[in-house]
Coordinates of C-alpha atoms in Angstrom, one line a residue:
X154 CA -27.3 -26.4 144.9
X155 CA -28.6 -25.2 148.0
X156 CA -26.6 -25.5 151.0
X157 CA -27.2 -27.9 154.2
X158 CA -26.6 -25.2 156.9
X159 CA -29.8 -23.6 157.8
X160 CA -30.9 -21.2 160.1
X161 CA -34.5 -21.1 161.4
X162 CA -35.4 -17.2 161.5
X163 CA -36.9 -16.7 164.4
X164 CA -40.8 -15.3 164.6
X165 CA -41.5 -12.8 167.0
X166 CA -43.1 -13.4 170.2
X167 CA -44.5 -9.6 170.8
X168 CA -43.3 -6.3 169.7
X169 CA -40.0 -5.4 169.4
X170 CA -38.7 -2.7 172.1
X171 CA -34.9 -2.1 171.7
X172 CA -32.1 0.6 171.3
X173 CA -30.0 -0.6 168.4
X174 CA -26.1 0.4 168.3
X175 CA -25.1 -0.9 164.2
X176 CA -21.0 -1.0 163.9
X177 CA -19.4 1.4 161.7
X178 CA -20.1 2.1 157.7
X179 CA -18.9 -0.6 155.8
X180 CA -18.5 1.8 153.1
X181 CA -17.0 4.7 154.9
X182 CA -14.7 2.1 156.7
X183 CA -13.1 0.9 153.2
X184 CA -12.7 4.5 151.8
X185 CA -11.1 5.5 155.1
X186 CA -8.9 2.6 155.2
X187 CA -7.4 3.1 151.7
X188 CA -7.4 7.0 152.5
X189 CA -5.0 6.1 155.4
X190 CA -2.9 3.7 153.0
X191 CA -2.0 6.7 151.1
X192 CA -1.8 9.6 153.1
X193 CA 0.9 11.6 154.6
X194 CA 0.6 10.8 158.2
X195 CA -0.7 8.2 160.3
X196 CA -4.7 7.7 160.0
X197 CA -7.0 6.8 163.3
X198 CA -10.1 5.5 162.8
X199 CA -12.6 5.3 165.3
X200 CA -15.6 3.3 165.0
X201 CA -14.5 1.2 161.7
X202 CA -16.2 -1.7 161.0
X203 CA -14.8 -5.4 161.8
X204 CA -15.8 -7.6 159.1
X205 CA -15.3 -10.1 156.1
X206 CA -15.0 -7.2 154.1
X207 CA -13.1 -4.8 155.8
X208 CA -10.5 -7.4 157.1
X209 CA -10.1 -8.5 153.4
X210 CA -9.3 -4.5 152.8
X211 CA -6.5 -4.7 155.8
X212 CA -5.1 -7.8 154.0
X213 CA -4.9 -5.9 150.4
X214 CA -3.5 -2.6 152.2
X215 CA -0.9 -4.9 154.3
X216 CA 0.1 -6.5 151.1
X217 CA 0.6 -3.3 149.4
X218 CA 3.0 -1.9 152.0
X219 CA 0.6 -0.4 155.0
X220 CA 0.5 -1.3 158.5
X221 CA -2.2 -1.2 160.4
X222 CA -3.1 -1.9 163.8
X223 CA -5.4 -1.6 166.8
X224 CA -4.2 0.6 169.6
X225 CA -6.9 2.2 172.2
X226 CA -9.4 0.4 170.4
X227 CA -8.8 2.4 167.6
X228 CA -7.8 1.3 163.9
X229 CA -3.8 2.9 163.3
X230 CA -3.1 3.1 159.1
X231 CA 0.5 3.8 158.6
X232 CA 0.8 4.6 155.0
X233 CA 2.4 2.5 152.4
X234 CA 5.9 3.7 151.9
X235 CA 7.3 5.1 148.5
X236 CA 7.4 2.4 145.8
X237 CA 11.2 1.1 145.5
X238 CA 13.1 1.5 142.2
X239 CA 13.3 -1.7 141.4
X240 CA 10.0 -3.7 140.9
X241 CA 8.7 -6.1 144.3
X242 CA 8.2 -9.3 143.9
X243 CA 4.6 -10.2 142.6
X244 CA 1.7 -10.3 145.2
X245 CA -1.8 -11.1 145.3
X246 CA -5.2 -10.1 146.6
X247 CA -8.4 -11.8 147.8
X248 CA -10.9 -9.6 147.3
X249 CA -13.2 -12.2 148.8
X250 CA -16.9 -10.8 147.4
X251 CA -15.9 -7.2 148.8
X252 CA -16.3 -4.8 145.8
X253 CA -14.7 -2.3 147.9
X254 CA -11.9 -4.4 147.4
X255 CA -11.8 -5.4 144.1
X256 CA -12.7 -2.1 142.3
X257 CA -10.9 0.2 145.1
X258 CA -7.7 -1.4 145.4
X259 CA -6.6 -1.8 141.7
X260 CA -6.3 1.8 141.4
X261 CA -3.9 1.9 144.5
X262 CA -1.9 -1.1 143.0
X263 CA -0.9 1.2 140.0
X264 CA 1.0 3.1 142.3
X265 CA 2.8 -0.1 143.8
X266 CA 6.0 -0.9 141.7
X267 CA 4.8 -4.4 140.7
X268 CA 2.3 -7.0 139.9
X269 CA -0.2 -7.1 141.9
X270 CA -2.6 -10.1 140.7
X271 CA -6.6 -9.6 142.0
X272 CA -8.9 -12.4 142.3
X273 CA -11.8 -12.8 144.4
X274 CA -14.7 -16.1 145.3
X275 CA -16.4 -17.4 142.9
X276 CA -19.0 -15.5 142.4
X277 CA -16.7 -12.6 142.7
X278 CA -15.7 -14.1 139.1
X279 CA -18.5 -13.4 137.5
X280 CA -18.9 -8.9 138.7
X281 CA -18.5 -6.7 136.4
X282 CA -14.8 -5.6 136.4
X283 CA -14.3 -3.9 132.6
X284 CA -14.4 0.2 133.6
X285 CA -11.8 -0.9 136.5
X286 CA -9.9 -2.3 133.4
X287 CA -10.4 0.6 131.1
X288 CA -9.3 3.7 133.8
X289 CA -6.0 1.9 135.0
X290 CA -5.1 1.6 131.0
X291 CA -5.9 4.9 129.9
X292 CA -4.2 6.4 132.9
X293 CA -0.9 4.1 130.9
X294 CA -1.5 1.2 133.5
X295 CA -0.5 -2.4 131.6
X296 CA -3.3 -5.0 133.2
X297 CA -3.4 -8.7 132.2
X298 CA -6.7 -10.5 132.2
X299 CA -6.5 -14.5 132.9
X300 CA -10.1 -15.3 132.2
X301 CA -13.0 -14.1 130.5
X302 CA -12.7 -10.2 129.5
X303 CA -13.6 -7.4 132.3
X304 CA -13.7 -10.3 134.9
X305 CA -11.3 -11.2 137.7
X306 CA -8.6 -12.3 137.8
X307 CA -6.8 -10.1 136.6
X308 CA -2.9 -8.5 137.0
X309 CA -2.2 -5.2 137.3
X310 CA 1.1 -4.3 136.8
X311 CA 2.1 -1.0 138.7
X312 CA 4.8 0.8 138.2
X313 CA 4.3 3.3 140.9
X314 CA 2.4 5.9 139.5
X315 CA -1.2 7.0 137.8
X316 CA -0.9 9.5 134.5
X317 CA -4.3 11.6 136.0
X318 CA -5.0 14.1 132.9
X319 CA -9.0 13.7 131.1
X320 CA -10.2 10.2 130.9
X321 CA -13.7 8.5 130.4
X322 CA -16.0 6.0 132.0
X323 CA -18.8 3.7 131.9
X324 CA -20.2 3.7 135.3
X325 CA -23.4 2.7 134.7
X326 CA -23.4 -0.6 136.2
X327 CA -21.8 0.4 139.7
X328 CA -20.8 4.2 141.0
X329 CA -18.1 2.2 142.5
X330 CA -16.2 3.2 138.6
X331 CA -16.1 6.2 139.8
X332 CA -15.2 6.1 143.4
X333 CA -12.3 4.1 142.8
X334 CA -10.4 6.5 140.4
X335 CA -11.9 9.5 142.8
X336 CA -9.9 8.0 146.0
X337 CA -6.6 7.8 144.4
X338 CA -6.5 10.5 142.4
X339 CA -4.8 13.2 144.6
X340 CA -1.5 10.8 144.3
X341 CA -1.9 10.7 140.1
X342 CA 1.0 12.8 138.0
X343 CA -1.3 15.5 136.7
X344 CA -5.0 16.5 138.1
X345 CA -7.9 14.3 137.1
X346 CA -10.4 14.9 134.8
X347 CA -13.4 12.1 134.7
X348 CA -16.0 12.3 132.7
X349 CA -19.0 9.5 133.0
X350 CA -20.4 8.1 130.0
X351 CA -22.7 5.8 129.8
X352 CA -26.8 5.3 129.9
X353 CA -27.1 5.8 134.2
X354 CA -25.4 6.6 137.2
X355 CA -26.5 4.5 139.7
X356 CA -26.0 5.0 143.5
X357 CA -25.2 8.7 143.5
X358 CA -24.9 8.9 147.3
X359 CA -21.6 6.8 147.2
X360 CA -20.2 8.9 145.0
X361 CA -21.2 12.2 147.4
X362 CA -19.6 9.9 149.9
X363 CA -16.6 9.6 148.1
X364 CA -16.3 13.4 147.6
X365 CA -16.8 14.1 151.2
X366 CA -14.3 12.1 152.3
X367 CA -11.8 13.1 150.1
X368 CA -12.9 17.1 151.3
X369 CA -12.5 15.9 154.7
X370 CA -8.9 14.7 154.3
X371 CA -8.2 18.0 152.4
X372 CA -8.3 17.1 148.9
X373 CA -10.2 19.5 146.2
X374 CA -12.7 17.9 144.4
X375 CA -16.0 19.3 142.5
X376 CA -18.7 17.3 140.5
X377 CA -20.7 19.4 137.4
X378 CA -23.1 17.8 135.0
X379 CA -21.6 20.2 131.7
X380 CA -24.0 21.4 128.9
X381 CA -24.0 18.1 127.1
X382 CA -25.3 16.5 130.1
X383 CA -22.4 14.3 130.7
X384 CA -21.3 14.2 134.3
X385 CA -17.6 15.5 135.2
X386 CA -15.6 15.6 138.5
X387 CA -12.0 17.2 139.1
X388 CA -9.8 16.3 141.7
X389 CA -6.6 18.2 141.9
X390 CA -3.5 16.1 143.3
X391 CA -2.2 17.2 146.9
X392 CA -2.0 16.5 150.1
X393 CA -4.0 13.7 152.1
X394 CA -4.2 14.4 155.8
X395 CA -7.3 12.3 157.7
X396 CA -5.8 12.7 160.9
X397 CA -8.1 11.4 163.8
X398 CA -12.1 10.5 162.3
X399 CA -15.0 8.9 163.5
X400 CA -16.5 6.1 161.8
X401 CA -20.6 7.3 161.1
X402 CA -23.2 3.7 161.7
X403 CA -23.7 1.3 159.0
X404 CA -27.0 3.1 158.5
X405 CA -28.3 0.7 155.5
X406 CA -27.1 -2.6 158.1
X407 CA -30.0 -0.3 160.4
X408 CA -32.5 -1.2 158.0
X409 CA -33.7 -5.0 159.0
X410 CA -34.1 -3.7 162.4
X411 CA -35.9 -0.8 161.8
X412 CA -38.2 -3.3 159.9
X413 CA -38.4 -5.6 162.5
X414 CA -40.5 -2.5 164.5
X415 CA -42.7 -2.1 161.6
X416 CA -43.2 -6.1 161.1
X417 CA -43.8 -6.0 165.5
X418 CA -46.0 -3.3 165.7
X419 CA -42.9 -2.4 168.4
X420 CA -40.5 0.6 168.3
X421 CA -36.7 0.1 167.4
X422 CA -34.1 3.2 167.9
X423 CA -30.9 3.2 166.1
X424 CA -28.2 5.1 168.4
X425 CA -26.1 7.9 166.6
X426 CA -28.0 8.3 163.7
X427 CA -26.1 11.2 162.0
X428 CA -28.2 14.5 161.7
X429 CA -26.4 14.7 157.8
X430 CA -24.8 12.2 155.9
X431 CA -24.3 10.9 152.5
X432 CA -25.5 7.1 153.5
X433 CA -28.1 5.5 151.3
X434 CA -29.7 4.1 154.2
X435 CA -30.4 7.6 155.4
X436 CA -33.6 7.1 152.8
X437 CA -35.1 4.2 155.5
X438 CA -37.0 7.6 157.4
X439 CA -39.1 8.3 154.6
X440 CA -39.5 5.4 152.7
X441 CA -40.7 3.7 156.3
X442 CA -43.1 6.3 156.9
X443 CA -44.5 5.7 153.1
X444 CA -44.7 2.5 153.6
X445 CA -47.0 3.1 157.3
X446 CA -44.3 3.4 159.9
X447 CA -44.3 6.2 162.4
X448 CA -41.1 8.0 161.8
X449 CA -39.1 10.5 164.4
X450 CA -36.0 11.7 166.3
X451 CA -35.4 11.4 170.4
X452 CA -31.7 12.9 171.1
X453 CA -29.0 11.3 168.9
X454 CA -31.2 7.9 167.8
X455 CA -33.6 7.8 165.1
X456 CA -36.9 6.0 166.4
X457 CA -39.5 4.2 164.4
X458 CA -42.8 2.2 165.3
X459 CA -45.0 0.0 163.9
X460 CA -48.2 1.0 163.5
X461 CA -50.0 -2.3 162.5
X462 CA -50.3 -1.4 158.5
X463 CA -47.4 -2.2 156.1
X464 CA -48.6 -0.2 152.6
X465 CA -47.4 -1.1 149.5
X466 CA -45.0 1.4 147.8
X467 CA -43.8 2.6 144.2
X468 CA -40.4 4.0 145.1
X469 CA -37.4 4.7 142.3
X470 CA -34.3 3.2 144.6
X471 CA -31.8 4.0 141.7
X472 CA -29.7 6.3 144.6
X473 CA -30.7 3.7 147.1
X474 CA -30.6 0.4 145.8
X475 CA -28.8 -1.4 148.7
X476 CA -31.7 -0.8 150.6
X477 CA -33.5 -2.6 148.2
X478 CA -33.6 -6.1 149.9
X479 CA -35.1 -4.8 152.9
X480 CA -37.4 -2.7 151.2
X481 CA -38.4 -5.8 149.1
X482 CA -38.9 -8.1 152.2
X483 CA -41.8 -5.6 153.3
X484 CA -43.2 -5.0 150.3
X485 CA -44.1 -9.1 150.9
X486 CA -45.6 -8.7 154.3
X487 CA -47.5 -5.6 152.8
X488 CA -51.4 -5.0 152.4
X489 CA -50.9 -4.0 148.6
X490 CA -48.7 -4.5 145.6
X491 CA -45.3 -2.6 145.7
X492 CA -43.4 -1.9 142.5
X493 CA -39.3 -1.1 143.0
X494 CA -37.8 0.7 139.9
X495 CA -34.5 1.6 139.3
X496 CA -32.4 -0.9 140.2
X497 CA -31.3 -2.7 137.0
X498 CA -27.6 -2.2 138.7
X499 CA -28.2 -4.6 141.5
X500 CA -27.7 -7.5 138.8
X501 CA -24.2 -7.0 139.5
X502 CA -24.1 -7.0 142.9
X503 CA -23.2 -10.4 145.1
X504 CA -25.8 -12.5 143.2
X505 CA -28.1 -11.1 140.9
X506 CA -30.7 -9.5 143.9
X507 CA -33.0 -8.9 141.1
X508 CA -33.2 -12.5 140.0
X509 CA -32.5 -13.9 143.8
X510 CA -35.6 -11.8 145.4
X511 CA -37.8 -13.0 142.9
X512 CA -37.1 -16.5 143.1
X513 CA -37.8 -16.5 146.8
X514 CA -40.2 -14.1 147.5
X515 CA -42.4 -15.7 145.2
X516 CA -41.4 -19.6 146.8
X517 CA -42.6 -17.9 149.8
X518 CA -46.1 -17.0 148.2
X519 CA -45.4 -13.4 147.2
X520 CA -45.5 -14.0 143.5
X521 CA -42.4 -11.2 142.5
X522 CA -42.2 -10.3 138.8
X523 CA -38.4 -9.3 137.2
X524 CA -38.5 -6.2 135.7
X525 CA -35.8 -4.9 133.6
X526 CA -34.7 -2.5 136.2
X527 CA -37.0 -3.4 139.3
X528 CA -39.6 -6.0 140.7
X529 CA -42.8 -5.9 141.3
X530 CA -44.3 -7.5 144.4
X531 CA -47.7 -9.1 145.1
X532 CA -48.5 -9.9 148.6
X533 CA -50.1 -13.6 149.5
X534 CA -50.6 -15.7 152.3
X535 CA -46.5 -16.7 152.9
X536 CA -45.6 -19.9 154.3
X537 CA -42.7 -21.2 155.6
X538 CA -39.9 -22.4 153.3
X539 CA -35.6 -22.9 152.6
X540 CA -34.7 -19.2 151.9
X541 CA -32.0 -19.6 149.7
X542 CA -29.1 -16.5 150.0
X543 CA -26.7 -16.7 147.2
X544 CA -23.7 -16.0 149.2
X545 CA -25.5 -12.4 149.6
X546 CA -25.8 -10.6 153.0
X547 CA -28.8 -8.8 152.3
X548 CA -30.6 -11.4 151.3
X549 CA -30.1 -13.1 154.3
X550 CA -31.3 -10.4 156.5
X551 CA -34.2 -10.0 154.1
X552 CA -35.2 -13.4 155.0
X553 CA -34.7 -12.9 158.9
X554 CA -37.4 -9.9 158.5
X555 CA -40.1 -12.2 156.9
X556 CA -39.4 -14.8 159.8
X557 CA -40.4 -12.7 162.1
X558 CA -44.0 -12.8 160.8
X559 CA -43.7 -16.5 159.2
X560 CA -42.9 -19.6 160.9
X561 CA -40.2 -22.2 159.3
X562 CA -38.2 -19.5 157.3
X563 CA -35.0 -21.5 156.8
X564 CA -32.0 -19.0 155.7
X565 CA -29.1 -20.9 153.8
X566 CA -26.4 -19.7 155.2
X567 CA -27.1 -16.8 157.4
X568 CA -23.1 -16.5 158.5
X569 CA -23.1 -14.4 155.0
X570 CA -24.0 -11.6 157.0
X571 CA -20.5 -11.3 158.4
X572 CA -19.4 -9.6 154.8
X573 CA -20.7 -6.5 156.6
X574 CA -22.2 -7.3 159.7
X575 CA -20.3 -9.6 161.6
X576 CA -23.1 -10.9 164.8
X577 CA -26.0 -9.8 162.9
X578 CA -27.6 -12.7 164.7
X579 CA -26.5 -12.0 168.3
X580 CA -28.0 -8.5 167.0
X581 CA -31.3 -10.0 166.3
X582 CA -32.4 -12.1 168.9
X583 CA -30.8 -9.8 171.5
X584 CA -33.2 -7.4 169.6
X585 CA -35.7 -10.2 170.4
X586 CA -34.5 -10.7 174.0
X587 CA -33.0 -14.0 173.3
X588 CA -29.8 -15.4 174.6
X589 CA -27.1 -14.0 172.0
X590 CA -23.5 -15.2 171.7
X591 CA -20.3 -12.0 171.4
X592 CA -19.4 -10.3 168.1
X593 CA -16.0 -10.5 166.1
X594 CA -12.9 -8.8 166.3
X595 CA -10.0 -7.6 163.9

């Protein structure tokens, strides 16, 4: 049922002209977090993220035995302490709709000495959860499941240590299958041997992500594809030492307003847009330019203008496919058809995004057609309508870029946006040069 709070998305009043600062990676904030949690010295982050998801990850590390705190304006990890002898008494985690949280932390509860039960929202309930399963219990991990199979809630019960040694998974639905074994795997009895299997490997970046932050905190890692095709990484147990790192931008939370230049005809510049990274939103510079944008760099910021054409675009996303949404809510306001492919795996995100675009895309007069792994997206004349966000950020800020064109969007919901980006709207209509209220703290 569709909820009563709305939010008008405001239309522009002239091109946009701003210099945009986006908080810290959502994802690189979670894999330094747990990092931190099991390393062998104190961790200081700089630049982390403060959100819904990230402060669900300080509550799950907290309960596991970390501390953290903020000192200098800086976020202090203190690891967790050896597990005790005898077992703690049970705890449990929210994982909220974080997957971050509910595929990352299970791992690290295997080397708590304890139960540790998960659970999440509702339609945290219904995500994938089975290759999560499958790794703790052929690393020797017992797990209880309380509901239907490969779903949360489920217990893990830890008895402070992972087996490592050769084991297998289906990661075909989320890289996050293999980022979560990845992080922990340094603290495992022997070294790790993973070997994907499975019909896709969506979302590749993360997984580079994963690796390079494991390299960065000193742990030896390597990815291979071997001769039968199948994809294999080793990480050899070791040391963990992040020491003092810097947070890189949220550069897929850039996305809506690098849009909002394109939508404008203005020019939006992101601040401290990394020269290299392994973020999926890195993809925005030429998929913008693509789809008609002018595209370039001026010191540390990445800059892009709208040059009065939106084009169409046929674009594989199957590396990318958080960017989809945004991508997507172009591809409405564009001159020609735009067909998105590779992103079957974005059924088990928050909602179904595959199912959610086109529902309203097309109730907003850009008749969307589900593909099996994509959609395909007619442009019409779009009128104003309730924009409906199944509990899913980016689908929210989707709907905030098509306002901007369309009078009478009304977003369900729009404080979703705080899973990752806690004011996005202070963020837009400051973008907008409207009054805007204070962002959140930890």
């Amino acid at each position: 049922m569709t909820s009563e709070v709305l939010w008008t998305a405001p239309v522009a009043q002239g091109p946009v002209d701003a210099l945009v600062r986006v908080p810290g990676s959502k994802s690189l904030t979670a894999r330094w977090m747990l990092l931190g949690a099991i390393a062998d010295e104190p961790t200081r982050l700089r630049g982390a993220l403060v959100s819904r998801d990230t402060r669900l990850m300080r509550d799950a590390l907290e309960r596991l035995g970390a501390v953290l705190s903020v000192q200098d304006g800086e976020l202090q990890v203190t690891p967790i302490p050896p597990p005790s002898e005898a077992p703690a008494e049970p705890i449990e985690i929210h994982a909220g709709l974080a997957g971050t949280v509910m595929r990352f932390v299970p791992l690290l509860a295997a080397l708590h000495h304890g139960d540790v039960r998960f659970t999440g929202d509702d339609a945290a309930l219904q995500r994938p959860m089975s290759p999560v399963i499958a790794v703790l219990r052929a690393q020797g991990v017992e797990v209880t499941e309380h509901g239907e199979a490969g779903r949360l809630p489920f217990t893990v019960h830890g008895k402070g240590h992972l087996a490592g040694g050769r084991i297998e998974v289906d990661a075909s639905e989320s890289s996050q299958f293999v980022s979560n074994a990845l992080l922990v795997a340094a603290r495992g009895d022997q070294d790790l041997e993973l070997v994907h299997r499975g019909a896709s490997l969506p979302s590749l970046p993360h997984i580079d992500m994963t690796m390079e932050t494991l390299r960065a905190v000193g742990v030896q890692v390597s990815h291979e594809v071997n001769e039968d095709g199948l994809h294999l990484w080793r990480v050899a147990r070791g040391a963990i030492a992040p020491g003092s790192i810097v947070v890189e931008p949220d550069l897929s939370n850039a996305g809506p307003f690098l849009a909002a230049a394109m939508v404008t005809e203005g020019t939006i510049a992101i601040a401290d847009w990394p020269e290299r990274t392994t973020q999926p939103g890195d993809a925005y510079r030429g998929l913008l330019e693509q789809m008609g944008a002018e595209v370039w760099r001026e010191d540390d910021s990445l800059c892009v203008s709208g040059t009065g054409t939106i084009m169409g675009i046929d674009a594989d996303l199957s590396r990318t496919g958080e960017i989809a949404p945004t991508i997507a809510a172009l591809a409405a306001l564009a001159e020609s058809p735009s067909r998105l492919r590779g992103i079957g795996h974005l059924r088990g995100h928050e909602t179904d995004r595959l199912r959610a675009l086109a529902t309203e895309l097309t109730r907003l007069g850009a008749r969307t057609v589900e593909l099996e792994d994509g959609l395909e997206i007619n442009p019409g004349p779009l009128r104003g309508t309730v924009f409906e966000t199944y509990e899913d950020h980016r689908m929210a800020t989707a709907a905030a870029i098509i306002g901007l064109r369309v009078p009478d969007v009304r977003v369900v919901n729009v404080e979703t946006t705080q899973k990752t980006l806690p004011d996005f709207v202070g963020m837009w209509l400051s973008m907008l040069h409207t009054d805007a209220p204070a962002g959140g703290t930890w």
